[in-house]
Coordinates of N, CA, C and O in Angstrom, one line a residue:
M52 N 35.0 79.4 170.4 CA 33.9 80.0 169.7 C 34.1 81.6 169.8 O 34.4 82.1 170.9
K53 N 33.8 82.3 168.7 CA 33.9 83.7 168.7 C 32.7 84.3 169.4 O 31.6 83.9 169.1
K54 N 32.9 85.3 170.3 CA 31.8 86.0 171.0 C 31.0 86.8 170.0 O 31.5 87.4 169.1
K55 N 29.7 86.7 170.2 CA 28.8 87.6 169.4 C 28.8 89.0 170.0 O 28.8 89.1 171.2
K56 N 28.9 90.0 169.2 CA 28.9 91.4 169.7 C 27.5 92.0 169.6 O 27.0 92.1 168.5
I57 N 27.0 92.5 170.7 CA 25.7 93.2 170.7 C 25.9 94.6 171.2 O 26.6 94.9 172.2
M58 N 25.3 95.5 170.4 CA 25.2 96.9 170.9 C 23.8 97.2 171.3 O 22.8 96.8 170.6
M59 N 23.6 97.8 172.5 CA 22.3 98.1 173.0 C 22.2 99.6 173.1 O 23.1 100.2 173.7
I60 N 21.2 100.2 172.5 CA 21.0 101.7 172.5 C 19.7 101.9 173.3 O 18.6 101.6 172.8
D61 N 19.8 102.4 174.5 CA 18.6 102.6 175.3 C 19.0 103.7 176.4 O 20.0 103.6 177.0
D62 N 18.1 104.6 176.6 CA 18.4 105.7 177.6 C 17.9 105.3 179.0 O 18.1 106.1 179.9
D63 N 17.4 104.1 179.2 CA 17.0 103.6 180.5 C 18.1 103.0 181.3 O 18.5 101.9 181.0
D64 N 18.7 103.7 182.2 CA 19.8 103.3 183.0 C 19.6 102.0 183.7 O 20.5 101.1 183.8
I65 N 18.4 101.8 184.2 CA 18.1 100.6 185.0 C 18.1 99.4 184.0 O 18.7 98.3 184.3
N66 N 17.5 99.5 182.9 CA 17.5 98.4 181.9 C 18.9 98.1 181.5 O 19.3 96.9 181.3
N67 N 19.7 99.1 181.2 CA 21.1 98.9 180.8 C 21.9 98.2 181.8 O 22.6 97.3 181.5
Y68 N 21.7 98.6 183.1 CA 22.5 97.9 184.1 C 22.1 96.4 184.3 O 22.9 95.5 184.4
I69 N 20.8 96.2 184.2 CA 20.3 94.8 184.3 C 20.8 94.0 183.2 O 21.2 92.9 183.4
A70 N 20.7 94.5 182.0 CA 21.2 93.8 180.8 C 22.7 93.5 180.9 O 23.1 92.3 180.7
E71 N 23.5 94.5 181.3 CA 24.9 94.2 181.5 C 25.2 93.1 182.5 O 26.0 92.2 182.3
Q72 N 24.6 93.2 183.7 CA 24.8 92.2 184.7 C 24.3 90.8 184.3 O 25.0 89.8 184.6
W73 N 23.2 90.8 183.7 CA 22.6 89.5 183.3 C 23.5 88.8 182.2 O 23.8 87.6 182.3
I74 N 24.0 89.6 181.3 CA 24.8 89.0 180.2 C 26.2 88.6 180.8 O 26.7 87.5 180.5
K75 N 26.7 89.4 181.8 CA 28.0 89.0 182.4 C 27.8 87.7 183.2 O 28.7 86.8 183.1
T76 N 26.7 87.4 183.8 CA 26.5 86.2 184.6 C 26.1 85.0 183.8 O 26.4 83.9 184.1
S77 N 25.3 85.3 182.7 CA 24.7 84.2 182.0 C 25.4 83.9 180.6 O 25.3 82.8 180.1
Y78 N 26.0 84.9 180.0 CA 26.5 84.7 178.7 C 27.9 85.3 178.4 O 28.3 85.5 177.3
E79 N 28.7 85.5 179.5 CA 30.0 86.2 179.4 C 30.9 85.4 178.4 O 31.8 86.1 177.8
D80 N 30.8 84.1 178.2 CA 31.7 83.4 177.3 C 31.2 83.5 175.9 O 32.0 83.2 175.0
T81 N 30.0 83.9 175.6 CA 29.5 83.9 174.2 C 29.1 85.2 173.7 O 28.9 85.4 172.5
V82 N 28.9 86.2 174.6 CA 28.3 87.5 174.1 C 29.1 88.6 174.8 O 29.4 88.6 176.0
S83 N 29.5 89.6 174.0 CA 30.0 90.9 174.5 C 29.0 92.0 174.2 O 28.4 92.0 173.1
L84 N 28.7 92.8 175.2 CA 27.7 93.8 175.1 C 28.3 95.2 175.3 O 29.1 95.4 176.2
I85 N 28.0 96.1 174.4 CA 28.3 97.5 174.6 C 27.0 98.3 174.6 O 26.1 98.0 173.8
V86 N 27.0 99.2 175.6 CA 25.7 99.9 175.8 C 25.9 101.4 175.6 O 26.9 102.0 176.0
Y87 N 25.0 102.0 174.8 CA 25.0 103.5 174.6 C 23.6 104.0 175.1 O 22.6 103.5 174.6
P88 N 23.6 105.0 175.9 CA 22.4 105.6 176.4 C 21.8 106.6 175.3 O 20.6 107.0 175.5
H89 N 22.6 106.9 174.3 CA 22.1 107.9 173.3 C 22.6 107.5 171.9 O 23.6 106.9 171.8
V90 N 21.8 107.8 170.9 CA 22.1 107.5 169.5 C 23.4 108.1 169.1 O 24.2 107.4 168.4
E91 N 23.7 109.3 169.5 CA 24.9 110.0 169.1 C 26.1 109.2 169.4 O 27.0 109.1 168.6
G92 N 26.2 108.7 170.6 CA 27.4 107.9 171.0 C 27.5 106.6 170.3 O 28.6 106.2 169.9
A93 N 26.4 106.0 170.0 CA 26.4 104.8 169.2 C 26.9 105.0 167.8 O 27.7 104.3 167.3
I94 N 26.4 106.1 167.2 CA 26.9 106.5 165.8 C 28.4 106.7 165.8 O 29.1 106.3 164.9
Q95 N 28.9 107.5 166.8 CA 30.3 107.8 166.9 C 31.1 106.5 167.0 O 32.2 106.3 166.3
F96 N 30.6 105.5 167.8 CA 31.3 104.3 167.9 C 31.4 103.5 166.6 O 32.4 103.1 166.1
L97 N 30.2 103.5 165.9 CA 30.1 102.7 164.6 C 31.0 103.4 163.6 O 31.6 102.7 162.7
E98 N 31.2 104.7 163.6 CA 32.0 105.4 162.6 C 33.5 105.0 162.7 O 34.2 105.0 161.7
T99 N 33.9 104.7 163.9 CA 35.3 104.5 164.2 C 35.6 103.0 164.4 O 36.8 102.6 164.6
C100 N 34.6 102.2 164.4 CA 34.8 100.8 164.8 C 35.4 100.0 163.7 O 35.0 100.0 162.5
P101 N 36.5 99.2 164.0 CA 37.1 98.4 162.9 C 36.1 97.3 162.5 O 35.2 96.9 163.3
A102 N 36.1 96.9 161.3 CA 35.2 95.9 160.7 C 35.1 94.7 161.6 O 34.0 94.1 161.8
Q103 N 36.2 94.2 162.1 CA 36.1 92.9 162.9 C 35.5 93.1 164.3 O 35.1 92.1 164.9
D104 N 35.3 94.3 164.7 CA 34.6 94.6 166.0 C 33.2 95.1 165.8 O 32.5 95.5 166.8
F105 N 32.7 95.2 164.6 CA 31.4 95.7 164.3 C 30.4 94.8 164.9 O 30.5 93.6 164.9
P106 N 29.3 95.4 165.5 CA 28.3 94.5 166.2 C 27.6 93.5 165.2 O 27.4 93.8 164.1
D107 N 27.3 92.3 165.8 CA 26.5 91.4 165.0 C 25.1 91.7 165.1 O 24.3 91.4 164.2
L108 N 24.7 92.3 166.2 CA 23.3 92.7 166.5 C 23.2 94.0 167.2 O 24.0 94.2 168.1
I109 N 22.2 94.8 166.9 CA 22.0 96.0 167.6 C 20.6 96.0 168.1 O 19.6 95.8 167.3
T110 N 20.4 96.3 169.4 CA 19.0 96.5 169.9 C 18.9 98.0 170.1 O 19.8 98.7 170.6
C111 N 17.7 98.5 169.8 CA 17.5 100.0 169.9 C 16.1 100.3 170.4 O 15.1 99.8 169.9
D112 N 16.1 101.1 171.4 CA 14.8 101.7 171.9 C 14.3 102.7 170.9 O 15.1 103.3 170.1
L113 N 13.0 102.9 170.9 CA 12.4 103.9 170.0 C 12.4 105.3 170.6 O 12.8 106.3 170.0
K114 N 11.9 105.4 171.7 CA 11.7 106.7 172.4 C 12.9 107.1 173.3 O 13.0 106.5 174.3
M115 N 13.7 108.0 172.8 CA 14.8 108.5 173.5 C 15.0 110.0 173.2 O 14.5 110.5 172.2
P116 N 15.6 110.7 174.2 CA 15.8 112.1 173.9 C 16.9 112.3 172.8 O 17.7 111.4 172.6
G117 N 16.8 113.5 172.2 CA 17.7 113.7 171.1 C 17.2 112.9 169.9 O 16.1 112.9 169.6
F118 N 18.1 112.1 169.2 CA 17.7 111.2 168.2 C 16.9 110.1 168.7 O 17.3 109.5 169.7
D119 N 15.9 109.7 168.0 CA 15.1 108.5 168.5 C 15.5 107.3 167.7 O 16.4 107.3 166.9
G120 N 14.9 106.2 168.0 CA 15.3 104.9 167.4 C 15.1 104.9 165.9 O 15.9 104.3 165.1
F121 N 14.0 105.5 165.4 CA 13.8 105.6 164.0 C 14.9 106.4 163.3 O 15.4 106.0 162.2
E122 N 15.3 107.5 163.9 CA 16.4 108.3 163.3 C 17.7 107.5 163.3 O 18.4 107.5 162.3
F123 N 17.9 106.7 164.3 CA 19.1 105.8 164.3 C 19.1 104.8 163.2 O 20.0 104.7 162.4
V124 N 17.9 104.2 163.0 CA 17.8 103.2 161.9 C 18.0 103.9 160.5 O 18.7 103.3 159.7
E125 N 17.5 105.0 160.3 CA 17.7 105.7 159.1 C 19.2 106.1 158.8 O 19.7 105.9 157.8
I126 N 19.8 106.6 159.9 CA 21.3 106.9 159.8 C 22.0 105.6 159.5 O 22.9 105.5 158.7
Y127 N 21.7 104.5 160.2 CA 22.4 103.2 160.1 C 22.3 102.7 158.6 O 23.3 102.3 158.0
E128 N 21.1 102.8 158.1 CA 20.9 102.3 156.7 C 21.6 103.1 155.7 O 22.1 102.6 154.7
E129 N 21.7 104.4 155.9 CA 22.4 105.3 155.0 C 23.9 105.2 155.1 O 24.6 105.2 154.1
E130 N 24.4 105.0 156.3 CA 25.9 105.1 156.6 C 26.6 103.8 156.7 O 27.8 103.7 156.4
F131 N 25.9 102.7 157.2 CA 26.6 101.5 157.6 C 26.1 100.2 157.0 O 26.8 99.3 156.9
Y132 N 24.8 100.2 156.6 CA 24.2 98.9 156.1 C 24.9 98.3 154.9 O 25.2 97.1 154.9
R133 N 25.3 99.1 154.0 CA 26.0 98.5 152.8 C 27.3 97.9 153.1 O 27.7 96.8 152.6
R134 N 28.0 98.4 154.1 CA 29.3 97.8 154.5 C 29.2 96.7 155.5 O 30.1 95.9 155.6
H135 N 28.0 96.6 156.2 CA 27.8 95.6 157.2 C 26.4 95.0 157.1 O 25.6 95.1 158.0
P136 N 26.1 94.4 156.0 CA 24.8 93.9 155.8 C 24.4 92.7 156.7 O 23.2 92.4 156.8
A137 N 25.3 92.1 157.3 CA 25.0 90.9 158.2 C 24.5 91.4 159.6 O 23.9 90.7 160.3
T138 N 24.9 92.7 159.9 CA 24.4 93.2 161.2 C 22.9 93.5 161.1 O 22.5 94.2 160.1
R139 N 22.2 93.1 162.1 CA 20.7 93.3 162.1 C 20.4 94.1 163.3 O 21.1 94.1 164.3
I140 N 19.2 94.7 163.2 CA 18.7 95.6 164.3 C 17.4 95.0 164.8 O 16.5 94.6 164.0
V141 N 17.2 94.9 166.2 CA 16.0 94.6 166.8 C 15.5 95.8 167.6 O 16.3 96.3 168.4
I142 N 14.3 96.2 167.3 CA 13.8 97.4 168.0 C 13.2 96.8 169.3 O 12.3 95.9 169.3
L143 N 13.6 97.3 170.5 CA 13.0 97.0 171.8 C 12.3 98.2 172.2 O 12.9 99.3 172.4
S144 N 11.0 98.2 172.4 CA 10.3 99.4 172.7 C 9.1 99.1 173.6 O 8.4 98.0 173.5
S145 N 8.7 100.1 174.4 CA 7.5 100.0 175.2 C 6.3 100.4 174.4 O 5.2 100.3 174.9
S146 N 6.6 100.9 173.2 CA 5.5 101.4 172.4 C 4.7 100.1 171.9 O 5.3 99.1 171.5
I147 N 3.4 100.2 171.9 CA 2.6 99.2 171.4 C 1.7 99.7 170.2 O 0.8 99.0 169.7
R148 N 2.1 100.8 169.7 CA 1.4 101.4 168.6 C 1.7 100.6 167.3 O 2.9 100.3 167.0
K149 N 0.6 100.2 166.6 CA 0.8 99.4 165.4 C 1.6 100.1 164.3 O 2.4 99.5 163.7
D150 N 1.4 101.5 164.2 CA 2.2 102.1 163.2 C 3.7 102.2 163.5 O 4.5 102.1 162.6
D151 N 4.1 102.2 164.8 CA 5.5 102.1 165.1 C 6.0 100.7 164.7 O 7.1 100.6 164.2
M152 N 5.3 99.7 165.0 CA 5.7 98.3 164.7 C 5.8 98.2 163.2 O 6.8 97.6 162.7
E153 N 4.9 98.7 162.4 CA 4.9 98.5 160.9 C 6.1 99.4 160.4 O 6.8 98.9 159.5
K154 N 6.3 100.6 160.9 CA 7.4 101.4 160.4 C 8.7 100.7 160.7 O 9.6 100.7 159.8
A155 N 8.9 100.2 161.9 CA 10.1 99.5 162.2 C 10.4 98.4 161.3 O 11.6 98.2 160.8
K156 N 9.4 97.6 161.0 CA 9.6 96.4 160.2 C 9.8 96.8 158.7 O 10.2 95.9 157.9
S157 N 9.5 98.0 158.3 CA 9.7 98.4 156.9 C 11.2 98.7 156.5 O 11.5 98.7 155.4
Y158 N 12.1 98.8 157.5 CA 13.5 99.0 157.3 C 14.2 97.6 157.0 O 13.9 96.6 157.6
T159 N 15.1 97.7 156.0 CA 15.8 96.5 155.6 C 16.6 95.9 156.7 O 16.7 94.6 156.9
S160 N 17.2 96.7 157.5 CA 18.1 96.2 158.6 C 17.4 95.7 159.8 O 18.0 95.1 160.7
V161 N 16.1 96.0 160.0 CA 15.4 95.7 161.2 C 14.7 94.3 161.0 O 14.0 94.0 160.0
I162 N 15.1 93.4 161.9 CA 14.6 92.0 161.8 C 13.4 91.7 162.8 O 12.7 90.7 162.6
D163 N 13.2 92.6 163.8 CA 12.1 92.3 164.7 C 11.8 93.6 165.5 O 12.6 94.5 165.6
F164 N 10.6 93.6 166.0 CA 10.1 94.6 166.9 C 9.7 93.8 168.2 O 8.7 93.1 168.1
V165 N 10.4 94.0 169.3 CA 10.1 93.3 170.5 C 9.6 94.2 171.5 O 10.3 95.2 171.9
P166 N 8.3 94.0 172.0 CA 7.8 94.9 173.1 C 8.6 94.6 174.3 O 9.0 93.5 174.7
K167 N 9.0 95.7 175.0 CA 9.8 95.6 176.3 C 8.9 94.9 177.3 O 7.8 95.3 177.7
L168 N 9.5 93.8 177.8 CA 9.0 93.1 179.0 C 10.0 93.2 180.0 O 10.3 94.3 180.4
S169 N 10.5 92.1 180.5 CA 11.7 92.2 181.4 C 13.0 92.1 180.5 O 12.9 91.5 179.4
V170 N 14.0 92.6 181.0 CA 15.3 92.6 180.2 C 15.7 91.2 179.9 O 16.0 90.9 178.8
Q171 N 15.6 90.3 180.9 CA 15.9 88.9 180.7 C 15.0 88.2 179.6 O 15.5 87.5 178.7
D172 N 13.7 88.5 179.7 CA 12.8 87.9 178.7 C 13.1 88.4 177.3 O 13.1 87.7 176.3
N173 N 13.4 89.7 177.2 CA 13.7 90.3 175.9 C 15.0 89.7 175.3 O 15.0 89.3 174.1
F174 N 16.0 89.5 176.1 CA 17.3 89.0 175.6 C 17.1 87.5 175.3 O 17.7 87.0 174.4
K175 N 16.4 86.8 176.1 CA 16.2 85.3 175.9 C 15.5 85.2 174.5 O 15.9 84.3 173.7
H176 N 14.5 86.0 174.2 CA 13.8 86.0 172.9 C 14.8 86.3 171.8 O 14.9 85.5 170.8
I177 N 15.6 87.3 172.0 CA 16.5 87.8 170.9 C 17.6 86.7 170.7 O 17.9 86.3 169.6
F178 N 18.2 86.2 171.8 CA 19.2 85.2 171.7 C 18.7 83.9 171.0 O 19.4 83.3 170.1
S179 N 17.5 83.5 171.4 CA 17.0 82.2 170.8 C 16.7 82.3 169.4 O 16.7 81.4 168.6
H180 N 16.3 83.6 168.9 CA 15.9 83.7 167.5 C 17.0 84.2 166.6 O 17.0 83.9 165.4
Y181 N 18.0 85.0 167.1 CA 18.9 85.7 166.2 C 20.4 85.4 166.5 O 21.2 85.9 165.7
L182 N 20.7 84.7 167.5 CA 22.2 84.4 167.7 C 22.5 83.0 167.5 O 21.8 82.1 167.8

C-alpha cells in the first residue's frame, strides 16, 4: 500500500514534535509526515516537489508569524490547486471565531476546519474522515 503524504504547517514546536512521534509509532507504515513551522518553507517545498511526492493532505494552523494560514491557502489556490486538485487542506486552529471558520470553508481546497484539541485527537479525526 502506498503511504499517504501529509504536510503539517504549524509554528507550535511541541505540537509538531508530538505529531511526528505519534505518527511514527502509530502510522509509520501508512503515513509519511513532513512538518514546516512557517508558511514560507512549506511554499518552497511545494514549488520544487515532484508531482509523485506532492502531499495528499495539508494541515495548516491559522495564526502564525509571517504568513498566516489564510495567506497560505490563498497562495496554494493560486499556485498549486489547478495542478494538484486532489490535495486537500484541513485547517487546524485554536481559533473558535465563527468568521474564521466560515472564511476557511469558503476556499475550494479546504475540506474542514478542526479546532485544536490534542494532537492525537485531531489526527484521529482527520485520518478517519479524509485518508
